[in-house]
Amino acid sequence: MSSIASKIKSKRKAAKKIVKKRNKSFWQEFVCRFDLHLIHKTREKKICRHPLRILPLVPLSVILKKKHKSKKHSPSISLNMIVKNESPVIERCLASVKPYIDYWVIVDTGSTDGTQEIIRRYLTDVPGELHERPWVDFAHNRNEALELAKSKADYLLFIDADQVLEFSHSPVLPPLTKDCYFVTVHSDFRYAAQYILFVRTSLSMSWQGVLHEGLVSNADSYGVFTDIKISAFSDGNRSRDPRKFYKDADILEKVLQKEPDNARYVIFLALTYDAALEHNLALKWFEKRSQMGGREEEVFYSLLKIAHLQRHLQYPSEVFIASYEKAYQNRPTRAEPLYWLADYYITQKDFEKAYALAQKALTIPLPFTDQIYLEYAVYEYEILLQIVKCAYQTKRYQESYQALLRLRSISQLPALSRSQVEDILPHVRDMSLSLGVTAVSSPGS
């Protein structure tokens, strides 16, 4: 008899005394489980987590049933992308989403830089499909990719090659139960917006728009992941083209000849000219968009951009001040117009007006109901930086000091601003302890 078998036989006798009066089926299950435990233990494969004394208390069938019931069903996820000549950035993107996908469907629209080989190599251990299709336009090609992927998983994950999926805290994906989920996309620019990250494949949906396309669906339930974001680096193939904005403007101008009332195309044409530094053309199209109605956030942002451009183009101050006020009146839940008005008065050294505007802006919380063109930095720390300067200059030293303390506790505060805060904090603290004493220097000056 082998040493393993002899050990099992001797241990069975001891275990039988523990079990005592039990029915036959229970004993058979116990012996099966007990034998496996001993074999694994003897071979020094310590896979059984339970000590011996617990084994006979619950039948194996009950344990297995409990395990089956406690296992939560995780919906399957398929990555869905279109790419072209993204070899410098595609692996960075795929690395950020690979742990969360069960399948992938990527459509290449004509890469000549080896993007296809990078995708195949990096995703070799994940089931998926790489298709190659000729380029038509964004909506057409995204819809091709969409149809190829809809039957592959419960949810689709959308991301661009120059983007990265990031988690604020634990890199664990929350349960997916709603039709679609939004996350905030942060770019190299000041603005952030919410875009669809996940969508249920059972929905009726399609991409619409030859440029800056949007997903239209019959979704009934929506979720927002606040601990997940997408960082857009704007270093993909399109962004590397120095003529990108002029090419986009040409496309949008042509499509607007066919669809002159398409408000989405109008605002994107305005944004495109603004990015191309064609400020007069941008102003013209933002003015047109502000008069078209429709999506309230687009109207508000158009009014705000009108004020910015008028100020940049050196319109009379009363003109752009009135434009900032109009933008605020249009959407008083947004602090940006007040912040930028305060910024103007700071440049004019009218710190009393700037202080009043900054204080008013400080009472407006980040509007989570808004999805596009949000200046997160304004709400997170930039208004407080204005308070520090304006309160100090108007000899409200205690308020300036309290604002500095708040800034110290903000994790999103940029390194340069944090360094400035630490540099001036001792001086402002001393001034706050000597109210009424004239300051000899000014923070941020």
Short mmCIF file of N, CA and C in Angstrom, two decimals, residues 102-219:
data_model
loop_
_atom_site.label_atom_id
_atom_site.label_comp_id
_atom_site.label_asym_id
_atom_site.label_seq_id
_atom_site.Cartn_x
_atom_site.Cartn_y
_atom_site.Cartn_z
N ASP A 102 -13.30 41.03 -22.86
CA ASP A 102 -13.36 39.60 -23.14
C ASP A 102 -13.18 39.32 -24.63
N TYR A 103 -13.32 40.35 -25.43
CA TYR A 103 -13.26 40.18 -26.88
C TYR A 103 -12.90 41.54 -27.48
N TRP A 104 -12.50 41.54 -28.72
CA TRP A 104 -12.21 42.81 -29.39
C TRP A 104 -12.53 42.71 -30.87
N VAL A 105 -13.06 43.81 -31.39
CA VAL A 105 -13.32 43.96 -32.82
C VAL A 105 -12.78 45.33 -33.23
N ILE A 106 -11.72 45.32 -34.00
CA ILE A 106 -11.08 46.55 -34.45
C ILE A 106 -11.08 46.57 -35.98
N VAL A 107 -11.49 47.70 -36.53
CA VAL A 107 -11.50 47.87 -37.98
C VAL A 107 -10.40 48.85 -38.37
N ASP A 108 -9.47 48.38 -39.18
CA ASP A 108 -8.41 49.23 -39.70
C ASP A 108 -8.84 49.79 -41.05
N THR A 109 -8.67 51.10 -41.22
CA THR A 109 -9.17 51.75 -42.44
C THR A 109 -8.06 52.15 -43.40
N GLY A 110 -6.94 51.40 -43.35
CA GLY A 110 -5.89 51.66 -44.33
C GLY A 110 -4.52 51.96 -43.77
N SER A 111 -4.17 51.38 -42.64
CA SER A 111 -2.85 51.64 -42.04
C SER A 111 -1.73 51.14 -42.94
N THR A 112 -0.66 51.92 -42.99
CA THR A 112 0.54 51.52 -43.73
C THR A 112 1.78 51.54 -42.83
N ASP A 113 1.56 51.69 -41.51
CA ASP A 113 2.68 51.82 -40.58
C ASP A 113 2.82 50.63 -39.64
N GLY A 114 2.12 49.54 -39.91
CA GLY A 114 2.23 48.36 -39.07
C GLY A 114 1.29 48.32 -37.89
N THR A 115 0.31 49.20 -37.86
CA THR A 115 -0.67 49.20 -36.77
C THR A 115 -1.33 47.84 -36.61
N GLN A 116 -1.65 47.19 -37.72
CA GLN A 116 -2.34 45.89 -37.67
C GLN A 116 -1.50 44.86 -36.91
N GLU A 117 -0.20 44.81 -37.19
CA GLU A 117 0.67 43.82 -36.54
C GLU A 117 0.78 44.08 -35.05
N ILE A 118 0.83 45.35 -34.67
CA ILE A 118 0.92 45.69 -33.24
C ILE A 118 -0.34 45.21 -32.52
N ILE A 119 -1.49 45.42 -33.11
CA ILE A 119 -2.76 45.00 -32.50
C ILE A 119 -2.79 43.49 -32.34
N ARG A 120 -2.46 42.77 -33.41
CA ARG A 120 -2.49 41.30 -33.35
C ARG A 120 -1.53 40.78 -32.28
N ARG A 121 -0.34 41.34 -32.22
CA ARG A 121 0.66 40.87 -31.26
C ARG A 121 0.24 41.18 -29.83
N TYR A 122 -0.23 42.41 -29.59
CA TYR A 122 -0.54 42.80 -28.22
C TYR A 122 -1.78 42.10 -27.69
N LEU A 123 -2.73 41.81 -28.55
CA LEU A 123 -3.98 41.18 -28.11
C LEU A 123 -4.03 39.70 -28.48
N THR A 124 -2.86 39.08 -28.65
CA THR A 124 -2.82 37.69 -29.08
C THR A 124 -3.48 36.73 -28.10
N ASP A 125 -3.51 37.09 -26.80
CA ASP A 125 -4.09 36.20 -25.79
C ASP A 125 -5.53 36.56 -25.45
N VAL A 126 -6.14 37.45 -26.22
CA VAL A 126 -7.55 37.80 -26.03
C VAL A 126 -8.28 37.50 -27.34
N PRO A 127 -9.40 36.77 -27.30
CA PRO A 127 -10.13 36.50 -28.54
C PRO A 127 -10.55 37.79 -29.22
N GLY A 128 -10.50 37.81 -30.53
CA GLY A 128 -10.90 39.02 -31.23
C GLY A 128 -10.75 38.94 -32.72
N GLU A 129 -11.06 40.06 -33.38
CA GLU A 129 -11.06 40.11 -34.84
C GLU A 129 -10.50 41.45 -35.31
N LEU A 130 -9.61 41.38 -36.29
CA LEU A 130 -9.13 42.59 -36.95
C LEU A 130 -9.64 42.57 -38.38
N HIS A 131 -10.41 43.59 -38.72
CA HIS A 131 -10.96 43.71 -40.07
C HIS A 131 -10.31 44.90 -40.77
N GLU A 132 -10.26 44.85 -42.08
CA GLU A 132 -9.74 45.96 -42.87
C GLU A 132 -10.81 46.42 -43.85
N ARG A 133 -11.11 47.72 -43.79
CA ARG A 133 -12.16 48.29 -44.63
C ARG A 133 -11.68 49.62 -45.21
N PRO A 134 -12.12 49.98 -46.40
CA PRO A 134 -11.74 51.29 -46.96
C PRO A 134 -12.40 52.43 -46.19
N TRP A 135 -11.72 53.56 -46.13
CA TRP A 135 -12.24 54.73 -45.42
C TRP A 135 -13.34 55.40 -46.23
N VAL A 136 -14.46 55.73 -45.54
CA VAL A 136 -15.55 56.51 -46.14
C VAL A 136 -15.74 57.80 -45.34
N ASP A 137 -16.26 57.68 -44.13
CA ASP A 137 -16.33 58.78 -43.17
C ASP A 137 -16.50 58.17 -41.79
N PHE A 138 -16.48 59.02 -40.76
CA PHE A 138 -16.48 58.49 -39.40
C PHE A 138 -17.74 57.68 -39.08
N ALA A 139 -18.89 58.20 -39.42
CA ALA A 139 -20.13 57.49 -39.10
C ALA A 139 -20.18 56.15 -39.84
N HIS A 140 -19.87 56.16 -41.13
CA HIS A 140 -19.93 54.94 -41.93
C HIS A 140 -19.00 53.87 -41.36
N ASN A 141 -17.75 54.24 -41.10
CA ASN A 141 -16.79 53.24 -40.65
C ASN A 141 -17.03 52.79 -39.22
N ARG A 142 -17.49 53.69 -38.37
CA ARG A 142 -17.83 53.26 -37.00
C ARG A 142 -19.03 52.32 -37.02
N ASN A 143 -19.99 52.58 -37.88
CA ASN A 143 -21.15 51.69 -37.97
C ASN A 143 -20.76 50.32 -38.50
N GLU A 144 -19.80 50.25 -39.41
CA GLU A 144 -19.28 48.95 -39.84
C GLU A 144 -18.69 48.19 -38.66
N ALA A 145 -17.86 48.88 -37.88
CA ALA A 145 -17.25 48.24 -36.71
C ALA A 145 -18.31 47.83 -35.69
N LEU A 146 -19.32 48.66 -35.52
CA LEU A 146 -20.40 48.38 -34.58
C LEU A 146 -21.14 47.11 -34.96
N GLU A 147 -21.50 46.97 -36.22
CA GLU A 147 -22.25 45.79 -36.66
C GLU A 147 -21.41 44.52 -36.53
N LEU A 148 -20.11 44.62 -36.75
CA LEU A 148 -19.24 43.45 -36.62
C LEU A 148 -19.10 42.99 -35.18
N ALA A 149 -19.34 43.90 -34.22
CA ALA A 149 -19.07 43.60 -32.81
C ALA A 149 -20.32 43.31 -31.99
N LYS A 150 -21.49 43.69 -32.45
CA LYS A 150 -22.70 43.63 -31.62
C LYS A 150 -23.02 42.23 -31.11
N SER A 151 -22.68 41.20 -31.85
CA SER A 151 -23.01 39.84 -31.44
C SER A 151 -21.92 39.18 -30.60
N LYS A 152 -20.86 39.91 -30.27
CA LYS A 152 -19.71 39.30 -29.62
C LYS A 152 -19.71 39.41 -28.11
N ALA A 153 -20.53 40.29 -27.54
CA ALA A 153 -20.49 40.49 -26.09
C ALA A 153 -21.75 41.19 -25.63
N ASP A 154 -21.89 41.34 -24.31
CA ASP A 154 -23.05 42.03 -23.74
C ASP A 154 -22.92 43.55 -23.86
N TYR A 155 -21.68 44.04 -23.76
CA TYR A 155 -21.42 45.48 -23.84
C TYR A 155 -20.27 45.74 -24.81
N LEU A 156 -20.29 46.92 -25.41
CA LEU A 156 -19.18 47.40 -26.21
C LEU A 156 -18.46 48.51 -25.46
N LEU A 157 -17.15 48.54 -25.59
CA LEU A 157 -16.32 49.59 -25.00
C LEU A 157 -15.73 50.40 -26.15
N PHE A 158 -16.02 51.71 -26.16
CA PHE A 158 -15.53 52.60 -27.21
C PHE A 158 -14.36 53.44 -26.69
N ILE A 159 -13.31 53.52 -27.48
CA ILE A 159 -12.18 54.37 -27.13
C ILE A 159 -11.39 54.65 -28.41
N ASP A 160 -10.71 55.81 -28.46
CA ASP A 160 -9.87 56.15 -29.60
C ASP A 160 -8.42 55.78 -29.32
N ALA A 161 -7.65 55.64 -30.38
CA ALA A 161 -6.28 55.16 -30.24
C ALA A 161 -5.39 56.09 -29.42
N ASP A 162 -5.67 57.39 -29.43
CA ASP A 162 -4.84 58.34 -28.68
C ASP A 162 -5.40 58.61 -27.29
N GLN A 163 -6.26 57.73 -26.81
CA GLN A 163 -6.85 57.87 -25.49
C GLN A 163 -6.43 56.72 -24.57
N VAL A 164 -6.56 56.96 -23.27
CA VAL A 164 -6.19 55.97 -22.25
C VAL A 164 -7.27 55.93 -21.19
N LEU A 165 -7.66 54.73 -20.80
CA LEU A 165 -8.64 54.55 -19.72
C LEU A 165 -7.91 54.59 -18.38
N GLU A 166 -8.38 55.42 -17.45
CA GLU A 166 -7.71 55.59 -16.16
C GLU A 166 -8.72 55.52 -15.02
N PHE A 167 -8.24 55.05 -13.86
CA PHE A 167 -9.07 54.93 -12.67
C PHE A 167 -8.52 55.84 -11.59
N SER A 168 -9.43 56.54 -10.89
CA SER A 168 -9.01 57.46 -9.84
C SER A 168 -8.50 56.71 -8.62
N HIS A 169 -9.12 55.58 -8.32
CA HIS A 169 -8.74 54.82 -7.13
C HIS A 169 -8.41 53.38 -7.53
N SER A 170 -9.21 52.44 -7.06
CA SER A 170 -8.96 51.03 -7.38
C SER A 170 -9.29 50.75 -8.84
N PRO A 171 -8.39 50.07 -9.56
CA PRO A 171 -8.64 49.79 -10.99
C PRO A 171 -9.58 48.61 -11.19
N VAL A 172 -10.74 48.71 -10.58
CA VAL A 172 -11.75 47.65 -10.68
C VAL A 172 -12.98 48.22 -11.37
N LEU A 173 -13.44 47.54 -12.38
CA LEU A 173 -14.60 48.01 -13.13
C LEU A 173 -15.87 47.76 -12.33
N PRO A 174 -16.69 48.78 -12.10
CA PRO A 174 -17.96 48.58 -11.38
C PRO A 174 -18.90 47.68 -12.19
N PRO A 175 -19.91 47.10 -11.54
CA PRO A 175 -20.88 46.26 -12.26
C PRO A 175 -21.60 47.05 -13.35
N LEU A 176 -21.83 46.40 -14.47
CA LEU A 176 -22.56 47.02 -15.57
C LEU A 176 -23.99 46.50 -15.57
N THR A 177 -24.95 47.39 -15.32
CA THR A 177 -26.36 47.00 -15.28
C THR A 177 -27.24 47.90 -16.13
N LYS A 178 -26.76 49.09 -16.48
CA LYS A 178 -27.58 50.03 -17.26
C LYS A 178 -27.28 49.90 -18.76
N ASP A 179 -28.08 50.61 -19.56
CA ASP A 179 -27.93 50.51 -21.01
C ASP A 179 -26.62 51.12 -21.49
N CYS A 180 -26.23 52.24 -20.92
CA CYS A 180 -24.95 52.84 -21.34
C CYS A 180 -24.35 53.64 -20.19
N TYR A 181 -23.05 53.83 -20.26
CA TYR A 181 -22.31 54.52 -19.21
C TYR A 181 -21.42 55.60 -19.81
N PHE A 182 -21.40 56.75 -19.14
CA PHE A 182 -20.58 57.87 -19.56
C PHE A 182 -19.37 58.02 -18.63
N VAL A 183 -18.27 58.51 -19.17
CA VAL A 183 -17.12 58.91 -18.36
C VAL A 183 -16.66 60.27 -18.86
N THR A 184 -15.88 60.94 -18.05
CA THR A 184 -15.35 62.25 -18.43
C THR A 184 -14.07 62.06 -19.24
N VAL A 185 -13.99 62.78 -20.35
CA VAL A 185 -12.80 62.78 -21.19
C VAL A 185 -12.04 64.07 -20.94
N HIS A 186 -10.80 63.94 -20.49
CA HIS A 186 -9.93 65.10 -20.26
C HIS A 186 -8.90 65.16 -21.38
N SER A 187 -8.76 66.33 -21.97
CA SER A 187 -7.84 66.49 -23.10
C SER A 187 -6.69 67.41 -22.72
N ASP A 188 -5.84 67.70 -23.71
CA ASP A 188 -4.73 68.62 -23.49
C ASP A 188 -5.22 70.05 -23.28
N PHE A 189 -6.47 70.30 -23.66
CA PHE A 189 -7.03 71.64 -23.55
C PHE A 189 -7.69 71.81 -22.18
N ARG A 190 -8.27 72.97 -21.92
CA ARG A 190 -8.88 73.26 -20.62
C ARG A 190 -10.16 72.49 -20.39
N TYR A 191 -10.80 72.10 -21.47
CA TYR A 191 -12.18 71.64 -21.35
C TYR A 191 -12.26 70.13 -21.22
N ALA A 192 -13.33 69.67 -20.57
CA ALA A 192 -13.61 68.25 -20.44
C ALA A 192 -15.07 68.02 -20.80
N ALA A 193 -15.36 66.82 -21.21
CA ALA A 193 -16.73 66.48 -21.60
C ALA A 193 -16.99 65.02 -21.27
N GLN A 194 -18.26 64.66 -21.22
CA GLN A 194 -18.63 63.28 -20.96
C GLN A 194 -19.01 62.59 -22.26
N TYR A 195 -18.45 61.39 -22.44
CA TYR A 195 -18.73 60.61 -23.63
C TYR A 195 -19.08 59.18 -23.23
N ILE A 196 -19.71 58.48 -24.16
CA ILE A 196 -20.10 57.09 -23.90
C ILE A 196 -18.88 56.20 -23.89
N LEU A 197 -18.74 55.41 -22.82
CA LEU A 197 -17.67 54.42 -22.73
C LEU A 197 -18.21 53.02 -23.00
N PHE A 198 -19.33 52.67 -22.33
CA PHE A 198 -19.94 51.35 -22.50
C PHE A 198 -21.37 51.50 -23.01
N VAL A 199 -21.78 50.58 -23.87
CA VAL A 199 -23.17 50.55 -24.33
C VAL A 199 -23.59 49.09 -24.49
N ARG A 200 -24.83 48.81 -24.11
CA ARG A 200 -25.36 47.45 -24.20
C ARG A 200 -25.59 47.09 -25.67
N THR A 201 -25.16 45.92 -26.07
CA THR A 201 -25.22 45.54 -27.48
C THR A 201 -26.63 45.22 -27.96
N SER A 202 -27.55 44.99 -27.04
CA SER A 202 -28.92 44.65 -27.44
C SER A 202 -29.72 45.88 -27.90
N LEU A 203 -29.15 47.08 -27.72
CA LEU A 203 -29.85 48.30 -28.11
C LEU A 203 -29.87 48.47 -29.63
N SER A 204 -30.84 49.24 -30.07
CA SER A 204 -30.85 49.72 -31.45
C SER A 204 -30.03 51.01 -31.47
N MET A 205 -28.96 51.05 -32.25
CA MET A 205 -28.07 52.22 -32.19
C MET A 205 -27.30 52.37 -33.49
N SER A 206 -26.81 53.59 -33.71
CA SER A 206 -25.97 53.87 -34.87
C SER A 206 -25.20 55.15 -34.64
N TRP A 207 -24.05 55.26 -35.29
CA TRP A 207 -23.26 56.48 -35.26
C TRP A 207 -23.76 57.42 -36.34
N GLN A 208 -23.83 58.71 -35.99
CA GLN A 208 -24.30 59.70 -36.96
C GLN A 208 -23.33 60.88 -36.99
N GLY A 209 -23.04 61.36 -38.20
CA GLY A 209 -22.15 62.51 -38.36
C GLY A 209 -20.89 62.14 -39.12
N VAL A 210 -20.61 62.86 -40.20
CA VAL A 210 -19.43 62.56 -41.00
C VAL A 210 -18.15 62.92 -40.25
N LEU A 211 -18.27 63.80 -39.25
CA LEU A 211 -17.13 64.25 -38.45
C LEU A 211 -17.66 64.56 -37.06
N HIS A 212 -16.85 64.27 -36.02
CA HIS A 212 -17.31 64.44 -34.64
C HIS A 212 -18.64 63.71 -34.44
N GLU A 213 -18.62 62.45 -34.83
CA GLU A 213 -19.82 61.63 -34.83
C GLU A 213 -20.34 61.37 -33.42
N GLY A 214 -21.63 61.13 -33.30
CA GLY A 214 -22.25 60.82 -32.02
C GLY A 214 -23.08 59.55 -32.14
N LEU A 215 -23.21 58.83 -31.03
CA LEU A 215 -23.98 57.58 -31.01
C LEU A 215 -25.43 57.89 -30.65
N VAL A 216 -26.34 57.45 -31.49
CA VAL A 216 -27.78 57.61 -31.25
C VAL A 216 -28.35 56.23 -30.96
N SER A 217 -29.10 56.12 -29.84
CA SER A 217 -29.63 54.81 -29.46
C SER A 217 -30.98 54.95 -28.78
N ASN A 218 -31.59 53.82 -28.49
CA ASN A 218 -32.87 53.80 -27.77
C ASN A 218 -32.66 53.45 -26.29
N ALA A 219 -31.53 53.84 -25.74
CA ALA A 219 -31.21 53.55 -24.34
C ALA A 219 -32.23 54.18 -23.40
#
